CSV table of C-alpha atoms in Angstrom, one decimal:
chain,number,residue,atom,x,y,z
A,17,MET,CA,39.5,37.7,38.8
A,18,PRO,CA,40.2,38.4,35.1
A,19,LYS,CA,42.2,41.4,33.9
A,20,PHE,CA,41.5,43.5,30.9
A,21,VAL,CA,43.6,45.9,28.9
A,22,PHE,CA,42.0,49.2,27.8
A,23,ALA,CA,43.8,50.4,24.7
A,24,TYR,CA,42.8,54.0,24.0
A,25,HIS,CA,42.7,55.1,20.4
A,26,GLY,CA,42.2,58.5,18.8
A,27,GLY,CA,40.5,61.4,20.6
A,28,ALA,CA,40.7,65.1,20.1
A,29,SER,CA,44.2,66.4,19.5
A,30,ASP,CA,43.3,70.1,19.1
A,31,LEU,CA,42.3,70.8,22.7
A,32,SER,CA,43.3,74.1,24.3
A,33,PRO,CA,45.4,73.8,27.4
A,34,GLU,CA,42.3,74.6,29.5
A,35,GLU,CA,40.2,71.9,27.7
A,36,GLY,CA,43.1,69.5,28.2
A,37,GLN,CA,43.2,70.2,31.9
A,38,ALA,CA,39.4,69.8,32.2
A,39,LEU,CA,39.5,66.5,30.3
A,40,MET,CA,42.3,65.2,32.5
A,41,ALA,CA,40.3,66.1,35.6
A,42,GLU,CA,37.3,64.2,34.2
A,43,TRP,CA,39.6,61.3,33.3
A,44,MET,CA,41.0,61.2,36.9
A,45,THR,CA,37.5,61.2,38.4
A,46,TRP,CA,36.5,58.3,36.1
A,47,ILE,CA,39.6,56.2,36.7
A,48,GLU,CA,39.3,56.8,40.5
A,49,SER,CA,35.6,55.8,40.4
A,50,MET,CA,36.7,52.3,39.5
A,51,GLY,CA,38.6,51.9,42.8
A,52,GLU,CA,40.4,48.7,43.3
A,53,ALA,CA,39.5,47.4,39.8
A,54,VAL,CA,42.3,49.6,38.5
A,55,VAL,CA,45.5,47.5,38.3
A,56,ASP,CA,47.5,50.0,36.3
A,57,ARG,CA,46.3,53.5,35.4
A,58,GLY,CA,48.6,53.2,32.4
A,59,LEU,CA,50.1,55.9,30.3
A,60,ALA,CA,49.3,58.2,27.5
A,61,VAL,CA,51.6,57.7,24.5
A,62,GLY,CA,52.9,60.0,21.8
A,63,PRO,CA,53.3,59.4,18.0
A,64,SER,CA,54.5,55.9,17.3
A,65,LYS,CA,56.3,53.9,14.6
A,66,THR,CA,55.1,50.5,13.4
A,67,ALA,CA,57.4,47.5,12.8
A,68,GLY,CA,56.0,45.0,10.3
A,69,PRO,CA,56.9,42.8,7.3
A,70,GLU,CA,57.5,45.9,5.2
A,71,GLY,CA,60.0,47.3,7.7
A,72,ILE,CA,59.5,50.3,9.9
A,73,VAL,CA,56.9,52.9,9.1
A,74,ASP,CA,56.5,56.3,10.7
A,75,ASN,CA,52.9,56.1,12.0
A,76,GLY,CA,50.7,54.1,14.3
A,77,GLY,CA,48.9,52.2,11.6
A,78,ALA,CA,45.2,52.6,10.8
A,79,ASN,CA,44.1,53.3,14.4
A,80,PRO,CA,47.1,54.5,16.4
A,81,LEU,CA,47.3,53.9,20.2
A,82,SER,CA,47.0,57.0,22.4
A,83,GLY,CA,47.3,55.2,25.8
A,84,TYR,CA,46.5,52.2,27.9
A,85,SER,CA,45.2,51.1,31.3
A,86,VAL,CA,44.8,47.7,33.0
A,87,ILE,CA,41.7,46.8,35.1
A,88,GLU,CA,40.5,43.7,36.9
A,89,THR,CA,36.8,43.0,37.1
A,90,THR,CA,34.4,40.1,37.0
A,91,SER,CA,33.7,39.9,33.3
A,92,LEU,CA,34.2,41.3,29.8
A,93,ASP,CA,30.7,42.8,30.0
A,94,MET,CA,31.6,44.7,33.2
A,95,ALA,CA,34.9,45.9,31.6
A,96,LEU,CA,33.0,47.2,28.6
A,97,GLN,CA,30.6,49.0,30.9
A,98,LEU,CA,33.5,50.7,32.7
A,99,ALA,CA,35.1,51.6,29.4
A,100,ALA,CA,31.9,53.1,28.0
A,101,ALA,CA,31.8,55.6,30.9
A,102,SER,CA,35.3,57.1,30.0
A,103,PRO,CA,35.5,60.7,29.0
A,104,HIS,CA,37.9,59.6,26.2
A,105,ILE,CA,34.8,58.5,24.2
A,106,LYS,CA,33.2,61.9,24.4
A,107,ILE,CA,36.2,63.5,22.7
A,108,GLY,CA,35.9,61.1,19.7
A,109,GLY,CA,38.2,58.4,21.0
A,110,THR,CA,37.6,54.7,21.2
A,111,ILE,CA,38.6,52.1,23.8
A,112,GLU,CA,39.6,48.6,22.7
A,113,VAL,CA,38.9,46.2,25.5
A,114,ALA,CA,40.8,42.9,25.5
A,115,PRO,CA,41.2,40.2,28.1
A,116,ALA,CA,44.7,39.8,29.5
A,117,LEU,CA,45.8,36.2,28.9
A,118,ASP,CA,47.6,34.4,31.8
A,119,ILE,CA,50.4,32.8,29.8
A,120,PRO,CA,53.7,32.1,31.6
A,121,MET,CA,56.5,34.2,30.1
């Protein structure tokens, strides 16, 4: 079955501690609702730096990463449906969904 990377971008950064806890509870309910489709719950990430042809810059580019997850499901359409149900979207974030390529490394 194909795997997909969910790359979380943006979202509210001005949540109170109580709002943050409530959002995390919603996120846990959502991620647990996917059951065995979740290969790696992933991680939230902090501010990043970007390495590129111009050297190192102190930002995450135009759309900085705020976290990732890996899921396994039947199709890209199903992965998109699962992503669309995430509470990350309701706080203004987006989720980039990309197939994981099976390339020997």
